[in-house]
Amino acid sequence: DVMQTAENEKALLDRLSQVVGDNKRLAAQKHIAVVDYAKSITEARFYIYNPKQKRILFSTHIGHSPYSGYGIPTDFSNVPNTRKTSLGLYRVGREYRGQFGRSKRLHGLSPSNSNAYNRAIVVHSMPSGDPTNLYSWGCLTFFEHDLAEAFDWLKRGTYIMVVS
């Protein structure tokens, strides 16, 4: 139903605008990435958002750690070896080839994710198909078929805000 779709999109745009909030660093960006872990792993919950135009430029599925909960994660941690997902603001670092192929380092900029780099919390792909393939040990994971487009948006220095 078209009315429902319009309401859902307005609610989503309001949510993304709220995530940027008063953060001048984020509001000044051409685009930022937002991960909304209030949604299930079965839903698109990764967004490339233009804060000036208040527009979604790209959205798709993204994974989280099953140690943080199945479906919708609720138990987050910044502690090494917990293998849990961390919330907060990240900055995308350099690209490299790792055990999952093309990957990008992440720098945690919040107290809730300050150990991300040392924990090797990165962006990488997982096999396409079932959303449960996206479970990781805290990394931000995309389906293989979405990785190239996601990486086109996630250039070095891009901000990623992870919320729940």
mmCIF file of C-alpha atoms in Angstrom:
data_model
loop_
_atom_site.group_PDB
_atom_site.id
_atom_site.type_symbol
_atom_site.label_atom_id
_atom_site.label_comp_id
_atom_site.label_asym_id
_atom_site.label_seq_id
_atom_site.Cartn_x
_atom_site.Cartn_y
_atom_site.Cartn_z
ATOM 1 C CA ASP A 1 0.000 0.000 0.000
ATOM 2 C CA VAL A 2 1.410 3.347 -1.129
ATOM 3 C CA MET A 3 0.359 5.298 2.006
ATOM 4 C CA GLN A 4 2.124 2.776 4.249
ATOM 5 C CA THR A 5 5.268 2.941 2.108
ATOM 6 C CA ALA A 6 5.304 6.770 2.267
ATOM 7 C CA GLU A 7 4.802 6.673 6.060
ATOM 8 C CA ASN A 8 7.580 4.097 6.461
ATOM 9 C CA GLU A 9 9.951 6.176 4.331
ATOM 10 C CA LYS A 10 9.144 9.351 6.299
ATOM 11 C CA ALA A 11 9.726 7.492 9.593
ATOM 12 C CA LEU A 12 13.043 6.170 8.266
ATOM 13 C CA LEU A 13 14.166 9.612 7.081
ATOM 14 C CA ASP A 14 13.181 11.067 10.471
ATOM 15 C CA ARG A 15 15.222 8.337 12.181
ATOM 16 C CA LEU A 16 18.280 9.004 10.002
ATOM 17 C CA SER A 17 17.970 12.752 10.564
ATOM 18 C CA GLN A 18 17.780 12.066 14.318
ATOM 19 C CA VAL A 19 20.949 9.908 14.135
ATOM 20 C CA VAL A 20 22.867 12.826 12.603
ATOM 21 C CA GLY A 21 21.226 15.102 15.165
ATOM 22 C CA ASP A 22 23.419 17.965 16.373
ATOM 23 C CA ASN A 23 26.661 16.359 15.198
ATOM 24 C CA LYS A 24 28.138 19.112 13.023
ATOM 25 C CA ARG A 25 30.854 16.779 11.708
ATOM 26 C CA LEU A 26 28.185 14.412 10.335
ATOM 27 C CA ALA A 27 25.798 17.132 9.124
ATOM 28 C CA ALA A 28 28.606 18.626 7.008
ATOM 29 C CA GLN A 29 29.256 15.371 5.077
ATOM 30 C CA LYS A 30 28.053 14.736 1.514
ATOM 31 C CA HIS A 31 26.923 11.352 2.767
ATOM 32 C CA ILE A 32 27.282 9.155 5.819
ATOM 33 C CA ALA A 33 26.565 5.497 6.380
ATOM 34 C CA VAL A 34 24.054 4.508 9.044
ATOM 35 C CA VAL A 35 23.541 1.003 10.411
ATOM 36 C CA ASP A 36 20.249 0.628 12.276
ATOM 37 C CA TYR A 37 20.458 -2.438 14.519
ATOM 38 C CA ALA A 38 16.926 -1.776 15.818
ATOM 39 C CA LYS A 39 15.928 -3.700 12.669
ATOM 40 C CA SER A 40 16.261 -7.437 12.059
ATOM 41 C CA ILE A 41 19.099 -9.045 10.092
ATOM 42 C CA THR A 42 16.409 -10.073 7.566
ATOM 43 C CA GLU A 43 15.711 -6.395 6.698
ATOM 44 C CA ALA A 44 17.710 -3.754 4.843
ATOM 45 C CA ARG A 45 19.275 -1.733 7.681
ATOM 46 C CA PHE A 46 22.394 -0.208 6.123
ATOM 47 C CA TYR A 47 21.840 3.223 4.611
ATOM 48 C CA ILE A 48 23.905 5.757 2.740
ATOM 49 C CA TYR A 49 22.289 8.999 3.797
ATOM 50 C CA ASN A 50 22.729 12.538 2.502
ATOM 51 C CA PRO A 51 22.188 14.716 5.617
ATOM 52 C CA LYS A 52 21.866 17.994 3.656
ATOM 53 C CA GLN A 53 19.182 16.735 1.265
ATOM 54 C CA LYS A 54 17.738 14.289 3.829
ATOM 55 C CA ARG A 55 17.776 11.542 1.201
ATOM 56 C CA ILE A 56 18.689 7.856 1.202
ATOM 57 C CA LEU A 57 21.132 7.196 -1.637
ATOM 58 C CA PHE A 58 21.593 3.435 -1.102
ATOM 59 C CA SER A 59 20.326 0.780 1.269
ATOM 60 C CA THR A 60 20.903 -2.936 1.747
ATOM 61 C CA HIS A 61 21.363 -5.741 4.279
ATOM 62 C CA ILE A 62 24.215 -5.776 6.786
ATOM 63 C CA GLY A 63 25.246 -8.343 9.391
ATOM 64 C CA HIS A 64 26.067 -8.347 13.090
ATOM 65 C CA SER A 65 27.436 -10.785 15.653
ATOM 66 C CA PRO A 66 25.173 -13.617 16.827
ATOM 67 C CA TYR A 67 26.888 -13.137 20.217
ATOM 68 C CA SER A 68 24.987 -9.825 20.316
ATOM 69 C CA GLY A 69 21.698 -11.627 19.694
ATOM 70 C CA TYR A 70 19.908 -13.336 16.836
ATOM 71 C CA GLY A 71 17.645 -11.381 14.511
ATOM 72 C CA ILE A 72 17.894 -8.041 16.288
ATOM 73 C CA PRO A 73 21.107 -7.498 18.288
ATOM 74 C CA THR A 74 20.624 -6.216 21.842
ATOM 75 C CA ASP A 75 23.884 -7.084 23.662
ATOM 76 C CA PHE A 76 26.751 -4.872 22.484
ATOM 77 C CA SER A 77 30.369 -4.764 23.633
ATOM 78 C CA ASN A 78 33.664 -3.012 22.972
ATOM 79 C CA VAL A 79 35.629 -5.599 24.977
ATOM 80 C CA PRO A 80 38.228 -7.685 23.077
ATOM 81 C CA ASN A 81 37.431 -11.382 22.514
ATOM 82 C CA THR A 82 33.679 -10.986 23.172
ATOM 83 C CA ARG A 83 33.059 -11.288 19.405
ATOM 84 C CA LYS A 84 30.147 -8.883 19.908
ATOM 85 C CA THR A 85 28.922 -5.979 17.804
ATOM 86 C CA SER A 86 29.802 -2.422 18.905
ATOM 87 C CA LEU A 87 27.683 0.702 18.525
ATOM 88 C CA GLY A 88 28.953 4.226 17.860
ATOM 89 C CA LEU A 89 30.675 6.341 15.240
ATOM 90 C CA TYR A 90 33.299 4.763 12.983
ATOM 91 C CA ARG A 91 35.561 6.157 10.279
ATOM 92 C CA VAL A 92 36.457 3.954 7.310
ATOM 93 C CA GLY A 93 40.170 3.199 7.018
ATOM 94 C CA ARG A 94 42.302 1.600 4.347
ATOM 95 C CA GLU A 95 41.230 -1.257 2.093
ATOM 96 C CA TYR A 96 43.127 -4.556 2.147
ATOM 97 C CA ARG A 97 42.700 -8.179 1.059
ATOM 98 C CA GLY A 98 42.004 -10.508 3.961
ATOM 99 C CA GLN A 99 40.556 -13.950 4.584
ATOM 100 C CA PHE A 100 37.163 -12.632 3.367
ATOM 101 C CA GLY A 101 38.613 -10.923 0.259
ATOM 102 C CA ARG A 102 38.220 -7.155 -0.123
ATOM 103 C CA SER A 103 37.931 -5.612 3.334
ATOM 104 C CA LYS A 104 38.186 -2.182 4.934
ATOM 105 C CA ARG A 105 39.600 -1.305 8.346
ATOM 106 C CA LEU A 106 37.398 0.617 10.773
ATOM 107 C CA HIS A 107 38.442 3.187 13.362
ATOM 108 C CA GLY A 108 36.084 3.444 16.345
ATOM 109 C CA LEU A 109 35.576 7.087 17.317
ATOM 110 C CA SER A 110 33.215 6.554 20.281
ATOM 111 C CA PRO A 111 33.820 5.193 23.803
ATOM 112 C CA SER A 112 31.491 2.308 22.816
ATOM 113 C CA ASN A 113 33.723 1.209 19.894
ATOM 114 C CA SER A 114 37.191 2.592 20.702
ATOM 115 C CA ASN A 115 38.736 -0.904 20.491
ATOM 116 C CA ALA A 116 37.369 -1.622 16.988
ATOM 117 C CA TYR A 117 40.726 -1.289 15.211
ATOM 118 C CA ASN A 118 42.567 -3.499 17.726
ATOM 119 C CA ARG A 119 39.681 -6.007 17.707
ATOM 120 C CA ALA A 120 39.983 -6.173 13.880
ATOM 121 C CA ILE A 121 36.365 -5.077 13.457
ATOM 122 C CA VAL A 122 36.276 -4.441 9.697
ATOM 123 C CA VAL A 123 33.912 -4.289 6.724
ATOM 124 C CA HIS A 124 33.891 -7.424 4.550
ATOM 125 C CA SER A 125 31.584 -9.668 2.568
ATOM 126 C CA MET A 126 29.907 -12.981 3.280
ATOM 127 C CA PRO A 127 28.300 -15.420 0.811
ATOM 128 C CA SER A 128 25.109 -14.072 -0.753
ATOM 129 C CA GLY A 129 21.820 -15.763 -0.022
ATOM 130 C CA ASP A 130 20.242 -16.224 3.392
ATOM 131 C CA PRO A 131 20.534 -13.198 5.740
ATOM 132 C CA THR A 132 21.893 -15.472 8.494
ATOM 133 C CA ASN A 133 25.007 -15.849 6.274
ATOM 134 C CA LEU A 134 25.776 -12.274 7.377
ATOM 135 C CA TYR A 135 26.535 -13.186 11.014
ATOM 136 C CA SER A 136 30.081 -12.186 12.009
ATOM 137 C CA TRP A 137 32.264 -11.742 15.084
ATOM 138 C CA GLY A 138 31.374 -8.052 15.245
ATOM 139 C CA CYS A 139 32.359 -7.024 11.725
ATOM 140 C CA LEU A 140 30.073 -5.095 9.389
ATOM 141 C CA THR A 141 29.300 -7.694 6.730
ATOM 142 C CA PHE A 142 27.637 -7.339 3.335
ATOM 143 C CA PHE A 143 26.458 -9.964 0.875
ATOM 144 C CA GLU A 144 29.126 -10.537 -1.797
ATOM 145 C CA HIS A 145 26.757 -9.159 -4.462
ATOM 146 C CA ASP A 146 26.440 -5.835 -2.532
ATOM 147 C CA LEU A 147 30.103 -5.351 -1.584
ATOM 148 C CA ALA A 148 31.345 -3.439 -4.657
ATOM 149 C CA GLU A 149 28.501 -0.905 -4.471
ATOM 150 C CA ALA A 150 28.830 -0.558 -0.685
ATOM 151 C CA PHE A 151 32.597 0.004 -1.043
ATOM 152 C CA ASP A 152 31.965 2.651 -3.718
ATOM 153 C CA TRP A 153 30.148 4.600 -0.960
ATOM 154 C CA LEU A 154 32.502 3.639 1.887
ATOM 155 C CA LYS A 155 35.604 5.464 0.725
ATOM 156 C CA ARG A 156 38.427 6.032 3.204
ATOM 157 C CA GLY A 157 37.382 8.716 5.709
ATOM 158 C CA THR A 158 33.624 8.067 5.385
ATOM 159 C CA TYR A 159 31.718 8.060 8.668
ATOM 160 C CA ILE A 160 29.552 5.113 9.696
ATOM 161 C CA MET A 161 27.113 5.647 12.576
ATOM 162 C CA VAL A 162 25.968 2.378 14.145
ATOM 163 C CA VAL A 163 22.840 2.674 16.309
ATOM 164 C CA SER A 164 20.220 0.433 17.875
#
